[in-house]
């Protein structure tokens, strides 16, 4: 009130009071509108084949769904949040100021002093983390895409040729510690998760549970738990028809797209400033 009085020195007190109330109303309306996304159009949720999930019953594909309007391929390939060092992947010991076993300056291939684990270099005598293990262990701090979809040479993970002990296609046996083959076609991959940053209340816990269980293709779907779009049942994840319009797109009140806020960032980064 005092600052507004100084900004409008010739205004009467009641005029300043009205300005304060108007400003409060505008800000309050902005908060409400941010939750209902008045500008973002409704859209269908598509699977990896571009089919509406209500028809296929498959996991949602953020790349296909958001890619209907946005250049998701470009966004995912140019975001360090997604690539986490994949584009700088190299031979062990070749990372500037890195340790002898590090293969990138990012989370993927770099040394993690918090969990004290590392991605195993191919041919290393000790198998610590294969790519599937990395995703199950550290996936909660990674929004998907990058190494959760492709190998360092760009080959889609399900298409990588299985070679004995290759960390890309093997995981550590929890009992023996030895590498065991991983079926990427069964687990699926995790696309860059747009929901984590652009929903007001994404369910990161449900997403993390899917990652830790090795059900990577369902992680992004699990992020929608609590939105009324999908439910977790004894038979698995099921889409809720009542949340969609007759044409298969979301009902307007179900579209809650927003700019990322501190709470969104805090899901991976921990403590953030609000």
Short mmCIF file of C-alpha atoms in Angstrom, two decimals:
data_model
loop_
_atom_site.label_atom_id
_atom_site.label_comp_id
_atom_site.label_asym_id
_atom_site.label_seq_id
_atom_site.Cartn_x
_atom_site.Cartn_y
_atom_site.Cartn_z
CA UNK A 1 0.00 0.00 0.00
CA UNK A 2 2.80 2.40 0.94
CA UNK A 3 4.70 1.73 -2.30
CA UNK A 4 1.58 2.26 -4.38
CA UNK A 5 0.93 5.56 -2.55
CA UNK A 6 4.44 6.67 -3.47
CA UNK A 7 3.97 5.55 -7.06
CA UNK A 8 0.72 7.54 -7.28
CA UNK A 9 1.40 10.55 -5.01
CA UNK A 10 -1.66 12.48 -6.19
CA UNK A 11 -4.12 9.60 -5.90
CA UNK A 12 -6.65 9.56 -3.09
CA UNK A 13 -6.33 6.81 -0.44
CA UNK A 14 -9.47 5.04 -1.64
CA UNK A 15 -8.07 4.98 -5.19
CA UNK A 16 -4.93 3.25 -3.99
CA UNK A 17 -7.07 0.79 -2.05
CA UNK A 18 -9.03 -0.03 -5.21
CA UNK A 19 -5.77 -0.60 -7.12
CA UNK A 20 -4.61 -3.01 -4.42
CA UNK A 21 -7.87 -4.95 -4.61
CA UNK A 22 -7.74 -5.07 -8.41
CA UNK A 23 -4.15 -6.29 -8.35
CA UNK A 24 -5.03 -8.95 -5.81
CA UNK A 25 -7.96 -10.05 -7.95
CA UNK A 26 -5.82 -10.28 -11.07
CA UNK A 27 -3.14 -12.29 -9.31
CA UNK A 28 -5.74 -14.52 -7.74
CA UNK A 29 -7.38 -15.10 -11.10
CA UNK A 30 -3.97 -15.90 -12.54
CA UNK A 31 -3.49 -18.65 -10.02
CA UNK A 32 -6.84 -20.18 -10.87
CA UNK A 33 -6.28 -19.89 -14.60
CA UNK A 34 -2.86 -21.51 -14.29
CA UNK A 35 -4.58 -24.59 -12.90
CA UNK A 36 -7.13 -24.84 -15.71
CA UNK A 37 -4.90 -23.90 -18.65
CA UNK A 38 -7.25 -21.49 -20.47
CA UNK A 39 -4.92 -21.13 -23.44
CA UNK A 40 -3.73 -24.71 -23.95
CA UNK A 41 -6.14 -26.63 -26.18
CA UNK A 42 -7.52 -30.04 -25.33
CA UNK A 43 -5.74 -32.99 -26.86
CA UNK A 44 -5.87 -36.81 -26.98
CA UNK A 45 -3.36 -39.02 -25.19
CA UNK A 46 -1.54 -41.14 -27.76
CA UNK A 47 0.56 -44.27 -27.45
CA UNK A 48 3.86 -44.83 -29.24
CA UNK A 49 2.01 -45.84 -32.41
CA UNK A 50 -0.05 -42.64 -32.42
CA UNK A 51 -3.22 -44.49 -31.35
CA UNK A 52 -5.49 -43.04 -28.67
CA UNK A 53 -4.74 -44.81 -25.37
CA UNK A 54 -8.48 -45.31 -24.83
CA UNK A 55 -8.42 -47.57 -27.86
CA UNK A 56 -5.11 -49.34 -27.35
CA UNK A 57 -4.90 -49.40 -23.55
CA UNK A 58 -1.14 -48.94 -23.92
CA UNK A 59 1.16 -46.55 -22.02
CA UNK A 60 0.97 -42.90 -23.01
CA UNK A 61 3.72 -41.65 -25.28
CA UNK A 62 4.74 -38.10 -24.41
CA UNK A 63 6.75 -37.87 -27.62
CA UNK A 64 3.69 -38.69 -29.73
CA UNK A 65 1.12 -36.86 -27.59
CA UNK A 66 3.01 -33.61 -27.13
CA UNK A 67 4.71 -34.07 -30.48
CA UNK A 68 1.40 -33.47 -32.23
CA UNK A 69 2.05 -29.74 -31.75
CA UNK A 70 5.55 -29.41 -30.27
CA UNK A 71 8.88 -30.54 -31.73
CA UNK A 72 9.49 -33.09 -28.99
CA UNK A 73 12.38 -34.74 -30.82
CA UNK A 74 14.29 -31.47 -30.90
CA UNK A 75 13.40 -30.61 -27.30
CA UNK A 76 14.50 -34.00 -25.97
CA UNK A 77 17.74 -34.07 -27.95
CA UNK A 78 18.70 -30.54 -26.92
CA UNK A 79 17.91 -30.79 -23.22
CA UNK A 80 20.74 -31.71 -20.85
CA UNK A 81 18.04 -32.72 -18.37
CA UNK A 82 17.23 -35.57 -20.75
CA UNK A 83 20.63 -36.38 -22.24
CA UNK A 84 22.56 -36.06 -18.93
CA UNK A 85 25.90 -36.51 -20.70
CA UNK A 86 24.88 -38.97 -23.43
CA UNK A 87 25.92 -36.58 -26.21
CA UNK A 88 29.40 -36.30 -24.61
CA UNK A 89 29.82 -40.02 -23.96
CA UNK A 90 33.37 -41.23 -24.53
CA UNK A 91 35.88 -43.89 -23.50
CA UNK A 92 36.68 -44.30 -19.78
CA UNK A 93 39.28 -41.84 -18.56
CA UNK A 94 38.77 -39.37 -21.41
CA UNK A 95 36.50 -36.97 -19.49
CA UNK A 96 38.20 -33.74 -18.52
CA UNK A 97 38.92 -33.76 -14.76
CA UNK A 98 37.05 -37.04 -14.58
CA UNK A 99 38.01 -40.27 -12.87
CA UNK A 100 39.49 -43.23 -14.70
CA UNK A 101 36.12 -44.99 -15.02
CA UNK A 102 33.97 -41.99 -15.95
CA UNK A 103 32.58 -41.82 -19.48
CA UNK A 104 30.73 -38.48 -19.45
CA UNK A 105 30.46 -35.31 -17.38
CA UNK A 106 26.78 -35.99 -16.72
CA UNK A 107 24.65 -38.25 -14.56
CA UNK A 108 24.83 -40.97 -17.20
CA UNK A 109 28.39 -42.24 -17.29
CA UNK A 110 29.65 -39.99 -14.53
CA UNK A 111 30.59 -40.90 -10.97
CA UNK A 112 27.80 -40.46 -8.44
CA UNK A 113 29.27 -39.81 -4.98
CA UNK A 114 25.83 -39.88 -3.35
CA UNK A 115 24.87 -43.45 -4.18
CA UNK A 116 28.50 -44.50 -4.69
CA UNK A 117 27.72 -46.37 -7.90
CA UNK A 118 28.88 -45.99 -11.47
CA UNK A 119 27.88 -47.06 -14.96
CA UNK A 120 30.04 -50.02 -15.90
CA UNK A 121 32.40 -49.46 -18.86
CA UNK A 122 32.14 -52.16 -21.49
CA UNK A 123 34.64 -54.94 -20.76
CA UNK A 124 35.26 -53.81 -17.18
CA UNK A 125 36.24 -56.62 -14.82
CA UNK A 126 33.64 -55.53 -12.24
CA UNK A 127 30.02 -55.17 -13.32
CA UNK A 128 28.36 -52.47 -11.21
CA UNK A 129 25.52 -50.79 -13.13
CA UNK A 130 24.17 -51.65 -16.53
CA UNK A 131 21.89 -49.13 -18.23
CA UNK A 132 18.77 -50.88 -16.84
CA UNK A 133 20.26 -50.74 -13.32
CA UNK A 134 21.15 -47.08 -13.79
CA UNK A 135 17.57 -46.30 -14.77
CA UNK A 136 16.10 -48.25 -11.85
CA UNK A 137 18.48 -46.65 -9.36
CA UNK A 138 18.84 -43.08 -10.65
CA UNK A 139 15.79 -42.74 -12.88
CA UNK A 140 13.94 -40.80 -10.19
CA UNK A 141 16.43 -37.96 -10.75
CA UNK A 142 16.15 -38.13 -14.54
CA UNK A 143 13.09 -36.99 -16.56
CA UNK A 144 13.43 -39.70 -19.18
CA UNK A 145 14.66 -39.57 -22.75
CA UNK A 146 18.36 -39.71 -23.65
CA UNK A 147 19.96 -42.86 -22.19
CA UNK A 148 16.53 -44.14 -21.14
CA UNK A 149 15.72 -44.51 -24.84
CA UNK A 150 18.88 -44.90 -26.88
CA UNK A 151 22.44 -46.21 -26.62
CA UNK A 152 25.38 -43.78 -26.88
CA UNK A 153 25.62 -44.46 -30.62
CA UNK A 154 21.97 -43.52 -31.09
CA UNK A 155 20.58 -47.04 -31.50
CA UNK A 156 17.17 -47.49 -29.81
CA UNK A 157 17.69 -49.65 -26.75
CA UNK A 158 15.35 -52.46 -27.91
CA UNK A 159 17.42 -52.72 -31.13
CA UNK A 160 20.86 -53.00 -29.52
CA UNK A 161 22.47 -56.36 -30.31
CA UNK A 162 22.98 -58.35 -27.12
CA UNK A 163 26.65 -59.07 -26.45
CA UNK A 164 28.00 -60.92 -23.40
CA UNK A 165 28.47 -58.55 -20.48
CA UNK A 166 27.51 -55.43 -22.46
CA UNK A 167 26.19 -52.90 -19.88
CA UNK A 168 23.66 -51.57 -22.39
CA UNK A 169 21.88 -54.93 -22.63
CA UNK A 170 22.63 -56.39 -19.20
CA UNK A 171 21.75 -55.73 -15.58
CA UNK A 172 23.39 -56.88 -12.38
CA UNK A 173 21.97 -60.04 -10.83
CA UNK A 174 21.10 -58.95 -7.26
CA UNK A 175 22.13 -62.33 -5.85
CA UNK A 176 25.33 -63.13 -7.71
CA UNK A 177 26.41 -59.65 -8.81
CA UNK A 178 26.99 -61.03 -12.29
CA UNK A 179 25.52 -59.47 -15.45
CA UNK A 180 22.31 -60.98 -16.78
CA UNK A 181 20.59 -60.17 -20.10
CA UNK A 182 17.89 -57.49 -20.02
CA UNK A 183 14.82 -57.60 -22.26
CA UNK A 184 14.26 -54.01 -23.41
CA UNK A 185 11.23 -55.07 -25.44
CA UNK A 186 9.52 -56.30 -22.28
CA UNK A 187 10.45 -53.35 -20.05
CA UNK A 188 10.08 -50.72 -22.72
CA UNK A 189 11.93 -47.43 -22.59
CA UNK A 190 11.17 -44.16 -20.81
CA UNK A 191 10.50 -41.16 -23.02
CA UNK A 192 11.19 -37.62 -21.83
CA UNK A 193 8.46 -36.99 -19.28
CA UNK A 194 6.77 -33.67 -20.10
CA UNK A 195 4.28 -34.20 -17.27
CA UNK A 196 6.95 -33.89 -14.57
CA UNK A 197 7.57 -30.25 -15.39
CA UNK A 198 4.27 -29.13 -16.88
CA UNK A 199 1.65 -30.50 -14.48
CA UNK A 200 0.91 -28.75 -11.18
CA UNK A 201 0.97 -32.01 -9.19
CA UNK A 202 2.67 -34.88 -11.06
CA UNK A 203 2.87 -38.16 -9.17
CA UNK A 204 6.61 -38.70 -9.01
CA UNK A 205 6.29 -41.41 -6.39
CA UNK A 206 4.16 -43.64 -8.63
CA UNK A 207 6.54 -42.93 -11.50
CA UNK A 208 9.56 -43.88 -9.39
CA UNK A 209 7.91 -47.14 -8.35
CA UNK A 210 7.47 -48.14 -11.98
CA UNK A 211 11.09 -47.31 -12.72
CA UNK A 212 12.39 -49.26 -9.75
CA UNK A 213 10.30 -52.24 -10.82
CA UNK A 214 11.82 -52.12 -14.31
CA UNK A 215 8.52 -51.21 -15.99
CA UNK A 216 10.03 -48.25 -17.78
CA UNK A 217 7.34 -47.85 -20.44
CA UNK A 218 4.68 -47.23 -17.76
CA UNK A 219 6.61 -44.59 -15.82
CA UNK A 220 5.17 -41.60 -17.67
CA UNK A 221 1.65 -43.01 -17.37
CA UNK A 222 2.13 -43.47 -13.63
CA UNK A 223 2.98 -39.76 -13.38
CA UNK A 224 -0.69 -39.06 -14.16
CA UNK A 225 -2.00 -40.98 -11.15
CA UNK A 226 -4.25 -38.64 -9.19
CA UNK A 227 -5.30 -36.55 -12.20
CA UNK A 228 -8.40 -38.66 -12.84
CA UNK A 229 -7.04 -39.78 -16.21
CA UNK A 230 -5.69 -43.18 -15.20
CA UNK A 231 -6.08 -45.65 -12.35
CA UNK A 232 -3.84 -48.37 -10.94
CA UNK A 233 -5.68 -51.68 -10.62
CA UNK A 234 -4.78 -55.28 -9.87
CA UNK A 235 -4.70 -55.82 -13.62
CA UNK A 236 -2.36 -52.90 -14.19
CA UNK A 237 -2.86 -49.32 -15.38
CA UNK A 238 -6.27 -48.50 -16.86
CA UNK A 239 -7.42 -45.29 -18.52
CA UNK A 240 -10.59 -43.59 -17.24
CA UNK A 241 -13.06 -43.04 -20.12
CA UNK A 242 -15.05 -40.41 -18.19
CA UNK A 243 -12.04 -38.08 -18.29
CA UNK A 244 -12.21 -37.87 -22.08
CA UNK A 245 -14.63 -36.29 -24.55
CA UNK A 246 -16.47 -38.22 -27.23
CA UNK A 247 -13.78 -37.43 -29.79
CA UNK A 248 -11.14 -39.00 -27.53
CA UNK A 249 -9.52 -35.77 -26.38
CA UNK A 250 -9.28 -34.72 -22.75
CA UNK A 251 -12.14 -32.83 -21.20
CA UNK A 252 -11.20 -29.13 -20.84
CA UNK A 253 -11.21 -29.31 -17.04
CA UNK A 254 -8.64 -32.11 -17.23
CA UNK A 255 -6.10 -29.98 -19.10
CA UNK A 256 -3.85 -28.51 -16.40
CA UNK A 257 -0.72 -27.61 -18.34
CA UNK A 258 1.49 -24.95 -16.72
CA UNK A 259 4.95 -23.44 -16.78
CA UNK A 260 7.40 -25.36 -14.55
CA UNK A 261 7.49 -24.16 -10.94
CA UNK A 262 9.99 -24.67 -8.10
CA UNK A 263 8.07 -27.70 -6.86
CA UNK A 264 8.49 -29.36 -10.26
CA UNK A 265 12.25 -28.79 -10.18
CA UNK A 266 12.43 -30.05 -6.61
CA UNK A 267 11.26 -33.51 -7.63
CA UNK A 268 14.72 -34.22 -9.02
CA UNK A 269 16.88 -31.53 -7.47
CA UNK A 270 15.61 -31.80 -3.90
CA UNK A 271 15.76 -28.49 -2.03
CA UNK A 272 14.64 -25.56 -4.18
CA UNK A 273 13.68 -21.96 -3.48
CA UNK A 274 9.97 -21.22 -3.56
#
